[in-house]
PDB file of C-alpha atoms in Angstrom:
ATOM      1  CA  UNK A   1       0.000   0.000   0.000  1.00  0.00           C
ATOM      2  CA  UNK A   2       1.460   3.308  -1.037  1.00  0.00           C
ATOM      3  CA  UNK A   3       1.718   6.483   0.997  1.00  0.00           C
ATOM      4  CA  UNK A   4      -0.511   8.698  -1.176  1.00  0.00           C
ATOM      5  CA  UNK A   5       1.707  11.719  -0.545  1.00  0.00           C
ATOM      6  CA  UNK A   6       1.393  11.789   3.252  1.00  0.00           C
ATOM      7  CA  UNK A   7       4.250  13.623   4.946  1.00  0.00           C
ATOM      8  CA  UNK A   8       5.355  13.696   8.581  1.00  0.00           C
ATOM      9  CA  UNK A   9       6.895  17.019   9.648  1.00  0.00           C
ATOM     10  CA  UNK A  10       9.574  16.342  12.260  1.00  0.00           C
ATOM     11  CA  UNK A  11      10.789  18.691  15.006  1.00  0.00           C
ATOM     12  CA  UNK A  12      13.144  17.872  17.908  1.00  0.00           C
ATOM     13  CA  UNK A  13      10.386  17.195  20.459  1.00  0.00           C
ATOM     14  CA  UNK A  14       7.140  16.932  18.504  1.00  0.00           C
ATOM     15  CA  UNK A  15       6.018  15.237  15.291  1.00  0.00           C
ATOM     16  CA  UNK A  16       3.289  16.663  13.055  1.00  0.00           C
ATOM     17  CA  UNK A  17       1.323  13.745  11.636  1.00  0.00           C
ATOM     18  CA  UNK A  18      -1.167  14.131   8.779  1.00  0.00           C
ATOM     19  CA  UNK A  19      -4.744  13.563   9.878  1.00  0.00           C
ATOM     20  CA  UNK A  20      -6.376  10.176   9.551  1.00  0.00           C
ATOM     21  CA  UNK A  21      -3.404   7.983  10.475  1.00  0.00           C
ATOM     22  CA  UNK A  22      -3.593   7.942  14.269  1.00  0.00           C
ATOM     23  CA  UNK A  23      -6.057   6.179  16.551  1.00  0.00           C
ATOM     24  CA  UNK A  24      -7.104   7.744  19.816  1.00  0.00           C
ATOM     25  CA  UNK A  25      -7.863   5.939  23.062  1.00  0.00           C
ATOM     26  CA  UNK A  26     -10.514   8.367  24.308  1.00  0.00           C
ATOM     27  CA  UNK A  27     -13.703   9.388  22.545  1.00  0.00           C
ATOM     28  CA  UNK A  28     -12.900  13.085  22.898  1.00  0.00           C
ATOM     29  CA  UNK A  29      -9.515  12.684  21.229  1.00  0.00           C
ATOM     30  CA  UNK A  30     -11.017  10.408  18.576  1.00  0.00           C
ATOM     31  CA  UNK A  31     -13.568  13.066  17.600  1.00  0.00           C
ATOM     32  CA  UNK A  32     -10.833  15.689  17.335  1.00  0.00           C
ATOM     33  CA  UNK A  33      -8.495  13.432  15.356  1.00  0.00           C
ATOM     34  CA  UNK A  34     -11.286  12.501  12.951  1.00  0.00           C
ATOM     35  CA  UNK A  35     -11.481  16.148  11.850  1.00  0.00           C
ATOM     36  CA  UNK A  36      -7.802  17.049  12.190  1.00  0.00           C
ATOM     37  CA  UNK A  37      -5.710  18.094   9.234  1.00  0.00           C
ATOM     38  CA  UNK A  38      -2.615  17.400  11.347  1.00  0.00           C
ATOM     39  CA  UNK A  39      -1.931  16.036  14.822  1.00  0.00           C
ATOM     40  CA  UNK A  40       0.875  17.197  17.106  1.00  0.00           C
ATOM     41  CA  UNK A  41       2.354  14.110  18.772  1.00  0.00           C
ATOM     42  CA  UNK A  42       4.960  14.125  21.567  1.00  0.00           C
ATOM     43  CA  UNK A  43       7.924  11.988  20.549  1.00  0.00           C
ATOM     44  CA  UNK A  44       9.039  10.694  23.918  1.00  0.00           C
ATOM     45  CA  UNK A  45       5.774   8.880  24.695  1.00  0.00           C
ATOM     46  CA  UNK A  46       3.475   9.227  21.673  1.00  0.00           C
ATOM     47  CA  UNK A  47       1.020  11.478  23.531  1.00  0.00           C
ATOM     48  CA  UNK A  48      -1.361  13.505  21.353  1.00  0.00           C
ATOM     49  CA  UNK A  49      -0.873  17.185  22.183  1.00  0.00           C
ATOM     50  CA  UNK A  50      -3.077  19.110  19.780  1.00  0.00           C
ATOM     51  CA  UNK A  51      -5.249  18.768  16.696  1.00  0.00           C
ATOM     52  CA  UNK A  52      -5.008  21.172  13.796  1.00  0.00           C
ATOM     53  CA  UNK A  53      -8.654  21.748  12.884  1.00  0.00           C
ATOM     54  CA  UNK A  54     -10.074  23.983  10.144  1.00  0.00           C
ATOM     55  CA  UNK A  55     -11.109  26.480  12.825  1.00  0.00           C
ATOM     56  CA  UNK A  56      -7.745  26.456  14.605  1.00  0.00           C
ATOM     57  CA  UNK A  57      -5.473  24.443  16.880  1.00  0.00           C
ATOM     58  CA  UNK A  58      -7.327  22.445  19.564  1.00  0.00           C
ATOM     59  CA  UNK A  59      -5.201  21.543  22.627  1.00  0.00           C
ATOM     60  CA  UNK A  60      -5.590  17.915  23.755  1.00  0.00           C
ATOM     61  CA  UNK A  61      -3.529  18.396  26.940  1.00  0.00           C
ATOM     62  CA  UNK A  62      -3.580  20.960  29.718  1.00  0.00           C
ATOM     63  CA  UNK A  63      -1.051  23.773  29.464  1.00  0.00           C
ATOM     64  CA  UNK A  64      -0.157  23.042  25.875  1.00  0.00           C
ATOM     65  CA  UNK A  65       2.067  26.099  25.592  1.00  0.00           C
ATOM     66  CA  UNK A  66       4.332  24.734  28.341  1.00  0.00           C
ATOM     67  CA  UNK A  67       5.185  21.622  26.330  1.00  0.00           C
ATOM     68  CA  UNK A  68       8.839  21.308  25.352  1.00  0.00           C
ATOM     69  CA  UNK A  69       9.280  22.275  21.723  1.00  0.00           C
ATOM     70  CA  UNK A  70       5.716  23.501  21.183  1.00  0.00           C
ATOM     71  CA  UNK A  71       6.814  26.813  19.638  1.00  0.00           C
ATOM     72  CA  UNK A  72       8.961  25.019  17.048  1.00  0.00           C
ATOM     73  CA  UNK A  73       6.099  22.627  16.284  1.00  0.00           C
ATOM     74  CA  UNK A  74       3.549  25.422  15.822  1.00  0.00           C
ATOM     75  CA  UNK A  75       5.992  27.290  13.600  1.00  0.00           C
ATOM     76  CA  UNK A  76       6.388  24.139  11.508  1.00  0.00           C
ATOM     77  CA  UNK A  77       2.603  23.799  11.330  1.00  0.00           C
ATOM     78  CA  UNK A  78       2.392  27.260   9.792  1.00  0.00           C
ATOM     79  CA  UNK A  79       5.063  26.352   7.233  1.00  0.00           C
ATOM     80  CA  UNK A  80       3.353  23.197   5.963  1.00  0.00           C
ATOM     81  CA  UNK A  81       2.059  25.006   2.889  1.00  0.00           C
ATOM     82  CA  UNK A  82       5.644  26.010   2.109  1.00  0.00           C
ATOM     83  CA  UNK A  83       6.790  22.420   2.582  1.00  0.00           C
ATOM     84  CA  UNK A  84       4.230  21.240   0.063  1.00  0.00           C
ATOM     85  CA  UNK A  85       5.282  23.920  -2.384  1.00  0.00           C
ATOM     86  CA  UNK A  86       8.919  22.823  -2.070  1.00  0.00           C
ATOM     87  CA  UNK A  87       8.037  19.147  -2.365  1.00  0.00           C
ATOM     88  CA  UNK A  88      10.152  16.511  -0.649  1.00  0.00           C
ATOM     89  CA  UNK A  89      13.445  17.307  -2.315  1.00  0.00           C
ATOM     90  CA  UNK A  90      14.942  19.634   0.261  1.00  0.00           C
ATOM     91  CA  UNK A  91      15.104  17.471   3.353  1.00  0.00           C
ATOM     92  CA  UNK A  92      17.169  18.963   6.182  1.00  0.00           C
ATOM     93  CA  UNK A  93      18.576  17.417   9.368  1.00  0.00           C
ATOM     94  CA  UNK A  94      17.419  18.248  12.872  1.00  0.00           C
ATOM     95  CA  UNK A  95      20.018  19.434  15.400  1.00  0.00           C
ATOM     96  CA  UNK A  96      21.757  16.773  17.477  1.00  0.00           C
ATOM     97  CA  UNK A  97      20.791  18.314  20.780  1.00  0.00           C
ATOM     98  CA  UNK A  98      20.094  16.586  24.105  1.00  0.00           C
ATOM     99  CA  UNK A  99      21.876  13.411  23.019  1.00  0.00           C
ATOM    100  CA  UNK A 100      24.481  13.649  25.759  1.00  0.00           C
ATOM    101  CA  UNK A 101      21.671  13.762  28.290  1.00  0.00           C
ATOM    102  CA  UNK A 102      20.190  10.575  26.832  1.00  0.00           C
ATOM    103  CA  UNK A 103      23.530   8.782  26.885  1.00  0.00           C
ATOM    104  CA  UNK A 104      24.227   9.939  30.445  1.00  0.00           C
ATOM    105  CA  UNK A 105      20.932   8.349  31.480  1.00  0.00           C
ATOM    106  CA  UNK A 106      22.328   5.026  30.238  1.00  0.00           C
ATOM    107  CA  UNK A 107      25.757   5.545  31.813  1.00  0.00           C
ATOM    108  CA  UNK A 108      27.423   5.860  28.401  1.00  0.00           C
ATOM    109  CA  UNK A 109      30.192   8.232  27.389  1.00  0.00           C
ATOM    110  CA  UNK A 110      29.683   9.409  23.799  1.00  0.00           C
ATOM    111  CA  UNK A 111      33.385   9.613  22.892  1.00  0.00           C
ATOM    112  CA  UNK A 112      34.128   6.180  24.365  1.00  0.00           C
ATOM    113  CA  UNK A 113      31.107   4.598  22.671  1.00  0.00           C
ATOM    114  CA  UNK A 114      32.027   6.022  19.269  1.00  0.00           C
ATOM    115  CA  UNK A 115      35.643   4.913  19.586  1.00  0.00           C
ATOM    116  CA  UNK A 116      34.614   1.422  20.658  1.00  0.00           C
ATOM    117  CA  UNK A 117      31.952   0.826  18.004  1.00  0.00           C
ATOM    118  CA  UNK A 118      32.952   3.010  15.082  1.00  0.00           C
ATOM    119  CA  UNK A 119      29.361   4.260  14.948  1.00  0.00           C
ATOM    120  CA  UNK A 120      28.644   7.939  14.350  1.00  0.00           C
ATOM    121  CA  UNK A 121      25.873  10.210  15.523  1.00  0.00           C
ATOM    122  CA  UNK A 122      22.918  10.222  13.135  1.00  0.00           C
ATOM    123  CA  UNK A 123      20.535  13.148  12.839  1.00  0.00           C
ATOM    124  CA  UNK A 124      16.812  12.847  12.214  1.00  0.00           C
ATOM    125  CA  UNK A 125      15.362  14.301   8.977  1.00  0.00           C
ATOM    126  CA  UNK A 126      12.910  17.175   9.253  1.00  0.00           C
ATOM    127  CA  UNK A 127      10.480  15.439   6.895  1.00  0.00           C
ATOM    128  CA  UNK A 128       9.511  11.822   6.290  1.00  0.00           C
ATOM    129  CA  UNK A 129       7.299  10.197   3.682  1.00  0.00           C
ATOM    130  CA  UNK A 130       4.669   7.540   4.248  1.00  0.00           C
ATOM    131  CA  UNK A 131       5.906   4.354   2.583  1.00  0.00           C
ATOM    132  CA  UNK A 132       2.801   2.272   3.223  1.00  0.00           C
ATOM    133  CA  UNK A 133       2.242   0.283   6.399  1.00  0.00           C
ATOM    134  CA  UNK A 134       4.310  -2.280   8.219  1.00  0.00           C
ATOM    135  CA  UNK A 135       3.422  -5.817   9.298  1.00  0.00           C
ATOM    136  CA  UNK A 136       1.514  -4.466  12.291  1.00  0.00           C
ATOM    137  CA  UNK A 137      -0.496  -1.962  10.221  1.00  0.00           C
ATOM    138  CA  UNK A 138       1.506   0.943  11.625  1.00  0.00           C
ATOM    139  CA  UNK A 139       2.416   3.781   9.259  1.00  0.00           C
ATOM    140  CA  UNK A 140       5.897   3.199   7.845  1.00  0.00           C
ATOM    141  CA  UNK A 141       7.818   6.486   7.778  1.00  0.00           C
ATOM    142  CA  UNK A 142      11.026   6.740   5.764  1.00  0.00           C
ATOM    143  CA  UNK A 143      13.262   9.415   4.295  1.00  0.00           C
ATOM    144  CA  UNK A 144      11.543  10.346   0.993  1.00  0.00           C
ATOM    145  CA  UNK A 145      14.368   8.854  -1.084  1.00  0.00           C
ATOM    146  CA  UNK A 146      14.254   5.600   0.894  1.00  0.00           C
ATOM    147  CA  UNK A 147      10.452   5.488   0.671  1.00  0.00           C
ATOM    148  CA  UNK A 148      10.604   5.568  -3.122  1.00  0.00           C
ATOM    149  CA  UNK A 149      13.401   2.984  -3.208  1.00  0.00           C
ATOM    150  CA  UNK A 150      11.584   0.653  -0.794  1.00  0.00           C
ATOM    151  CA  UNK A 151       8.443   0.798  -2.938  1.00  0.00           C
ATOM    152  CA  UNK A 152      10.442  -0.133  -6.054  1.00  0.00           C
ATOM    153  CA  UNK A 153      12.302  -2.901  -4.184  1.00  0.00           C
ATOM    154  CA  UNK A 154       9.140  -4.441  -2.760  1.00  0.00           C
ATOM    155  CA  UNK A 155       7.319  -4.279  -6.102  1.00  0.00           C
ATOM    156  CA  UNK A 156      10.264  -5.841  -7.945  1.00  0.00           C
ATOM    157  CA  UNK A 157      10.329  -8.725  -5.471  1.00  0.00           C
ATOM    158  CA  UNK A 158       6.585  -9.233  -5.759  1.00  0.00           C
ATOM    159  CA  UNK A 159       6.830  -9.527  -9.545  1.00  0.00           C
ATOM    160  CA  UNK A 160       9.100 -12.522  -8.930  1.00  0.00           C
ATOM    161  CA  UNK A 161       6.757 -14.076  -6.401  1.00  0.00           C
ATOM    162  CA  UNK A 162       8.620 -12.827  -3.297  1.00  0.00           C
ATOM    163  CA  UNK A 163       6.657 -11.000  -0.596  1.00  0.00           C
ATOM    164  CA  UNK A 164       8.678  -8.557   1.518  1.00  0.00           C
ATOM    165  CA  UNK A 165       7.247  -7.029   4.686  1.00  0.00           C
ATOM    166  CA  UNK A 166       8.547  -4.002   6.520  1.00  0.00           C
ATOM    167  CA  UNK A 167       8.916  -4.521  10.260  1.00  0.00           C
ATOM    168  CA  UNK A 168       9.973  -0.997  11.216  1.00  0.00           C
ATOM    169  CA  UNK A 169      11.464   2.103   9.639  1.00  0.00           C
ATOM    170  CA  UNK A 170      12.218   5.534  11.100  1.00  0.00           C
ATOM    171  CA  UNK A 171      12.769   5.753  14.854  1.00  0.00           C
ATOM    172  CA  UNK A 172      13.393   8.967  16.754  1.00  0.00           C
ATOM    173  CA  UNK A 173      16.160   9.396  19.313  1.00  0.00           C
ATOM    174  CA  UNK A 174      13.456   9.408  21.997  1.00  0.00           C
ATOM    175  CA  UNK A 175      11.986   6.146  20.710  1.00  0.00           C
ATOM    176  CA  UNK A 176      15.417   4.508  20.798  1.00  0.00           C
ATOM    177  CA  UNK A 177      15.879   5.582  24.400  1.00  0.00           C
ATOM    178  CA  UNK A 178      12.489   4.048  25.185  1.00  0.00           C
ATOM    179  CA  UNK A 179      13.686   0.690  23.809  1.00  0.00           C
ATOM    180  CA  UNK A 180      16.546   0.751  26.305  1.00  0.00           C
ATOM    181  CA  UNK A 181      14.293   1.782  29.174  1.00  0.00           C
ATOM    182  CA  UNK A 182      11.818  -1.020  28.483  1.00  0.00           C
ATOM    183  CA  UNK A 183      14.522  -3.684  28.183  1.00  0.00           C
ATOM    184  CA  UNK A 184      16.253  -2.486  31.360  1.00  0.00           C
ATOM    185  CA  UNK A 185      12.917  -2.723  33.153  1.00  0.00           C
ATOM    186  CA  UNK A 186      12.829  -6.394  32.084  1.00  0.00           C
ATOM    187  CA  UNK A 187      16.218  -6.963  33.699  1.00  0.00           C
ATOM    188  CA  UNK A 188      18.625  -6.620  30.765  1.00  0.00           C
ATOM    189  CA  UNK A 189      21.868  -4.714  31.241  1.00  0.00           C
ATOM    190  CA  UNK A 190      22.901  -1.835  28.982  1.00  0.00           C
ATOM    191  CA  UNK A 191      25.786  -3.938  27.630  1.00  0.00           C
ATOM    192  CA  UNK A 192      23.385  -6.731  26.688  1.00  0.00           C
ATOM    193  CA  UNK A 193      21.047  -4.316  24.923  1.00  0.00           C
ATOM    194  CA  UNK A 194      23.920  -2.732  23.005  1.00  0.00           C
ATOM    195  CA  UNK A 195      24.651  -6.031  21.240  1.00  0.00           C
ATOM    196  CA  UNK A 196      21.229  -5.767  19.579  1.00  0.00           C
ATOM    197  CA  UNK A 197      20.361  -2.057  19.627  1.00  0.00           C
ATOM    198  CA  UNK A 198      22.595   0.920  18.925  1.00  0.00           C
ATOM    199  CA  UNK A 199      22.679   3.620  21.593  1.00  0.00           C
ATOM    200  CA  UNK A 200      20.226   6.512  21.179  1.00  0.00           C
ATOM    201  CA  UNK A 201      21.601   8.812  18.504  1.00  0.00           C
ATOM    202  CA  UNK A 202      23.560   6.064  16.737  1.00  0.00           C
ATOM    203  CA  UNK A 203      20.862   3.911  15.155  1.00  0.00           C
ATOM    204  CA  UNK A 204      20.580   3.963  11.371  1.00  0.00           C
ATOM    205  CA  UNK A 205      16.808   4.044  11.882  1.00  0.00           C
ATOM    206  CA  UNK A 206      17.111   7.682  13.018  1.00  0.00           C
ATOM    207  CA  UNK A 207      17.967   8.733   9.473  1.00  0.00           C
ATOM    208  CA  UNK A 208      14.829   7.223   7.965  1.00  0.00           C
ATOM    209  CA  UNK A 209      17.105   5.463   5.474  1.00  0.00           C
ATOM    210  CA  UNK A 210      17.065   2.057   7.203  1.00  0.00           C
ATOM    211  CA  UNK A 211      14.309  -0.461   7.689  1.00  0.00           C
ATOM    212  CA  UNK A 212      13.897  -3.959   9.048  1.00  0.00           C
ATOM    213  CA  UNK A 213      12.508  -6.402   6.505  1.00  0.00           C
ATOM    214  CA  UNK A 214      10.687  -9.663   7.074  1.00  0.00           C
ATOM    215  CA  UNK A 215       8.657 -12.286   5.239  1.00  0.00           C
ATOM    216  CA  UNK A 216       5.058 -13.373   5.880  1.00  0.00           C
ATOM    217  CA  UNK A 217       4.847 -16.098   8.496  1.00  0.00           C
ATOM    218  CA  UNK A 218       8.413 -15.573   9.690  1.00  0.00           C
ATOM    219  CA  UNK A 219       9.241 -14.177  13.157  1.00  0.00           C
ATOM    220  CA  UNK A 220      10.477 -10.583  13.030  1.00  0.00           C
ATOM    221  CA  UNK A 221      14.127  -9.650  13.491  1.00  0.00           C
ATOM    222  CA  UNK A 222      15.424 -13.220  13.859  1.00  0.00           C
ATOM    223  CA  UNK A 223      18.535 -14.758  12.319  1.00  0.00           C
ATOM    224  CA  UNK A 224      16.315 -17.452  10.791  1.00  0.00           C
ATOM    225  CA  UNK A 225      15.300 -14.841   8.189  1.00  0.00           C
ATOM    226  CA  UNK A 226      18.506 -15.664   6.302  1.00  0.00           C
ATOM    227  CA  UNK A 227      17.050 -19.080   5.417  1.00  0.00           C
ATOM    228  CA  UNK A 228      14.025 -17.624   3.626  1.00  0.00           C
ATOM    229  CA  UNK A 229      13.537 -17.068  -0.118  1.00  0.00           C
ATOM    230  CA  UNK A 230      12.964 -13.392   0.761  1.00  0.00           C
ATOM    231  CA  UNK A 231      16.492 -13.037   2.136  1.00  0.00           C
ATOM    232  CA  UNK A 232      17.975 -14.902  -0.828  1.00  0.00           C
ATOM    233  CA  UNK A 233      16.216 -12.470  -3.165  1.00  0.00           C
ATOM    234  CA  UNK A 234      17.449  -9.453  -1.176  1.00  0.00           C
ATOM    235  CA  UNK A 235      21.004 -10.786  -1.177  1.00  0.00           C
ATOM    236  CA  UNK A 236      20.920 -11.001  -4.975  1.00  0.00           C
ATOM    237  CA  UNK A 237      18.869  -7.914  -5.868  1.00  0.00           C
ATOM    238  CA  UNK A 238      18.758  -5.339  -3.057  1.00  0.00           C
ATOM    239  CA  UNK A 239      22.041  -3.752  -4.121  1.00  0.00           C
ATOM    240  CA  UNK A 240      20.577  -2.901  -7.499  1.00  0.00           C
ATOM    241  CA  UNK A 241      17.970  -0.804  -5.703  1.00  0.00           C
ATOM    242  CA  UNK A 242      20.489   0.964  -3.467  1.00  0.00           C
ATOM    243  CA  UNK A 243      20.044  -1.165  -0.323  1.00  0.00           C
ATOM    244  CA  UNK A 244      22.784  -2.926   1.634  1.00  0.00           C
ATOM    245  CA  UNK A 245      22.770  -5.090   4.767  1.00  0.00           C
ATOM    246  CA  UNK A 246      24.343  -3.001   7.531  1.00  0.00           C
ATOM    247  CA  UNK A 247      25.366  -5.644  10.069  1.00  0.00           C
ATOM    248  CA  UNK A 248      26.745  -8.835   8.498  1.00  0.00           C
ATOM    249  CA  UNK A 249      28.474 -11.475  10.567  1.00  0.00           C
ATOM    250  CA  UNK A 250      31.648 -10.211  12.165  1.00  0.00           C
ATOM    251  CA  UNK A 251      30.818  -6.548  11.623  1.00  0.00           C
ATOM    252  CA  UNK A 252      33.176  -4.141  13.423  1.00  0.00           C
ATOM    253  CA  UNK A 253      30.445  -2.382  15.408  1.00  0.00           C
ATOM    254  CA  UNK A 254      29.811  -5.115  17.969  1.00  0.00           C
ATOM    255  CA  UNK A 255      26.213  -5.558  16.801  1.00  0.00           C
ATOM    256  CA  UNK A 256      24.838  -9.044  16.266  1.00  0.00           C
ATOM    257  CA  UNK A 257      24.288 -10.377  12.760  1.00  0.00           C
ATOM    258  CA  UNK A 258      21.101  -8.756  11.420  1.00  0.00           C
ATOM    259  CA  UNK A 259      20.054 -10.232   8.072  1.00  0.00           C
ATOM    260  CA  UNK A 260      16.786  -8.288   8.374  1.00  0.00           C
ATOM    261  CA  UNK A 261      18.318  -4.771   8.650  1.00  0.00           C
ATOM    262  CA  UNK A 262      18.902  -2.974   5.335  1.00  0.00           C
ATOM    263  CA  UNK A 263      19.922   0.619   4.633  1.00  0.00           C
ATOM    264  CA  UNK A 264      19.347   2.715   1.547  1.00  0.00           C
ATOM    265  CA  UNK A 265      22.338   4.726   0.377  1.00  0.00           C
ATOM    266  CA  UNK A 266      21.191   7.550  -1.918  1.00  0.00           C
ATOM    267  CA  UNK A 267      23.356   8.037  -5.005  1.00  0.00           C
ATOM    268  CA  UNK A 268      25.935  10.789  -4.567  1.00  0.00           C
TER     269      UNK A 268
END
């Protein structure tokens, strides 16, 4: 399923989602979202903050103007017409702020982590394109260039009888931190988590250029994916569409073998 031109406007603390893609838990929010042209969504926990209605912005939380980053988000809301006029060609990067604070919360030193893994800080794009929906019917957001490439890759595979499913795409720095917090709450150590997940700020998913790929009926993000016809097809054809597997066996970053994780490298 294609994205039909939907665009997510990204700011450091708040995402601006196009209306019609989010489901509310309360009836009041659901009524507002049903009419919203855009929805302001807090990145750190997914909380709906405001709905952009034809008659104006409707706050969905108390003290909306005290929310971190609300001024930047409202400014971006006013510039959406300009974004549409420009199209998706001029994608910029968000500032890499507050990352040290996130790493400190995990007891990680940025310089030491970079030296040890060879990974570099990755900024988030200020705009993302809807590239259909993932296995769980969640909107799949990718960098516009990667969204187009993923669509071509998936369609090419399907013409040869191979079904590819997206498992996940873009993740914010805040979302990555949440992965660590949830796993630590289940008793895993930071070192254990780092063998599977890059530290916040260092995941290729932040760029919107990487996605995890699966096959129908196969468990997500498991090494067994390499034994599927889908992986065999990717191994032979993904490079022709600009995608490469980021973490092969024995990669120098200390991350486990991930046959499901592929990154799009735009032509220079």
